[in-house]
Amino acid sequence: MQVGAHSFYGVARTATPEEKPALWQKMVDINPDYADYQRKTDREIPIVIIDPKP
């Protein structure tokens, strides 16, 4: 992964049911279109987290 000038290796995973609500709200705050998209589909949109690899 690369975020700005910082690069690192990481492992991707899907957010747990406990993690997702707060992360989903952050995503909707950044881009409200995510909420519209979720309303228009029956599928659950996953949130993927990249955990830095030691």
C-alpha atoms as an extended CHARMM CRD file, in Angstrom:
* protein
*
        54  EXT
         1         1  MET       CA              0.0000000000        0.0000000000        0.0000000000  PROA      1               0.0000000000
         2         2  GLN       CA              0.9880000000        3.5920000000       -0.4390000000  PROA      2               0.0000000000
         3         3  VAL       CA             -0.6190000000        6.4990000000        1.3890000000  PROA      3               0.0000000000
         4         4  GLY       CA              1.0060000000        9.7270000000        0.3380000000  PROA      4               0.0000000000
         5         5  ALA       CA              4.7540000000        9.2010000000        0.6300000000  PROA      5               0.0000000000
         6         6  HSD       CA              4.3300000000        6.3530000000        3.1380000000  PROA      6               0.0000000000
         7         7  SER       CA              4.4030000000        2.8130000000        1.7340000000  PROA      7               0.0000000000
         8         8  PHE       CA              3.9230000000       -0.4420000000        3.6170000000  PROA      8               0.0000000000
         9         9  TYR       CA              2.9330000000       -4.0620000000        3.2240000000  PROA      9               0.0000000000
        10        10  GLY       CA             -0.4160000000       -5.0720000000        4.5710000000  PROA      10              0.0000000000
        11        11  VAL       CA             -3.0070000000       -7.8040000000        4.8380000000  PROA      11              0.0000000000
        12        12  ALA       CA             -6.5670000000       -7.1440000000        3.6630000000  PROA      12              0.0000000000
        13        13  ARG       CA             -9.5680000000       -8.3010000000        5.6570000000  PROA      13              0.0000000000
        14        14  THR       CA            -13.2730000000       -7.5510000000        5.7390000000  PROA      14              0.0000000000
        15        15  ALA       CA            -14.4570000000       -5.4380000000        8.6790000000  PROA      15              0.0000000000
        16        16  THR       CA            -16.1980000000       -7.4030000000       11.3940000000  PROA      16              0.0000000000
        17        17  PRO       CA            -19.8730000000       -6.7400000000       12.1440000000  PROA      17              0.0000000000
        18        18  GLU       CA            -18.7220000000       -4.8330000000       15.2510000000  PROA      18              0.0000000000
        19        19  GLU       CA            -16.2720000000       -2.6270000000       13.3010000000  PROA      19              0.0000000000
        20        20  LYS       CA            -18.4450000000       -1.8950000000       10.2910000000  PROA      20              0.0000000000
        21        21  PRO       CA            -21.0200000000        0.6370000000       11.6070000000  PROA      21              0.0000000000
        22        22  ALA       CA            -18.4520000000        3.2310000000       12.6880000000  PROA      22              0.0000000000
        23        23  LEU       CA            -16.3290000000        2.7020000000        9.5670000000  PROA      23              0.0000000000
        24        24  TRP       CA            -19.3780000000        2.8410000000        7.2940000000  PROA      24              0.0000000000
        25        25  GLN       CA            -20.4070000000        6.1570000000        8.8540000000  PROA      25              0.0000000000
        26        26  LYS       CA            -16.9200000000        7.5570000000        8.1860000000  PROA      26              0.0000000000
        27        27  MET       CA            -17.1950000000        6.4500000000        4.5480000000  PROA      27              0.0000000000
        28        28  VAL       CA            -20.6380000000        8.0640000000        4.1780000000  PROA      28              0.0000000000
        29        29  ASP       CA            -19.3420000000       11.2650000000        5.8060000000  PROA      29              0.0000000000
        30        30  ILE       CA            -16.5360000000       11.3620000000        3.2180000000  PROA      30              0.0000000000
        31        31  ASN       CA            -18.7430000000       10.3780000000        0.2770000000  PROA      31              0.0000000000
        32        32  PRO       CA            -22.5360000000       10.4860000000        0.7990000000  PROA      32              0.0000000000
        33        33  ASP       CA            -23.0600000000        8.5730000000       -2.4710000000  PROA      33              0.0000000000
        34        34  TYR       CA            -22.1760000000        5.3660000000       -0.5970000000  PROA      34              0.0000000000
        35        35  ALA       CA            -25.4140000000        5.6420000000        1.3980000000  PROA      35              0.0000000000
        36        36  ASP       CA            -27.4150000000        6.1270000000       -1.8080000000  PROA      36              0.0000000000
        37        37  TYR       CA            -25.7100000000        3.1390000000       -3.3940000000  PROA      37              0.0000000000
        38        38  GLN       CA            -26.4580000000        0.9460000000       -0.3670000000  PROA      38              0.0000000000
        39        39  ARG       CA            -30.1460000000        1.9140000000       -0.5010000000  PROA      39              0.0000000000
        40        40  LYS       CA            -30.3090000000        0.8920000000       -4.1720000000  PROA      40              0.0000000000
        41        41  THR       CA            -28.9340000000       -2.6310000000       -3.6890000000  PROA      41              0.0000000000
        42        42  ASP       CA            -29.9050000000       -5.7090000000       -1.7130000000  PROA      42              0.0000000000
        43        43  ARG       CA            -26.3230000000       -6.8120000000       -1.2420000000  PROA      43              0.0000000000
        44        44  GLU       CA            -24.2050000000       -5.7020000000        1.6830000000  PROA      44              0.0000000000
        45        45  ILE       CA            -21.3120000000       -3.5070000000        0.6310000000  PROA      45              0.0000000000
        46        46  PRO       CA            -18.2040000000       -4.7090000000        2.4670000000  PROA      46              0.0000000000
        47        47  ILE       CA            -15.6400000000       -2.5080000000        4.1380000000  PROA      47              0.0000000000
        48        48  VAL       CA            -12.0930000000       -3.7540000000        3.5970000000  PROA      48              0.0000000000
        49        49  ILE       CA             -9.4010000000       -2.9410000000        6.1390000000  PROA      49              0.0000000000
        50        50  ILE       CA             -5.7030000000       -3.1130000000        5.3560000000  PROA      50              0.0000000000
        51        51  ASP       CA             -3.7750000000       -4.1000000000        8.4740000000  PROA      51              0.0000000000
        52        52  PRO       CA             -0.0640000000       -3.2270000000        8.3050000000  PROA      52              0.0000000000
        53        53  LYS       CA              2.0630000000       -6.3310000000        8.0970000000  PROA      53              0.0000000000
        54        54  PRO       CA              4.8690000000       -6.3950000000       10.6790000000  PROA      54              0.0000000000
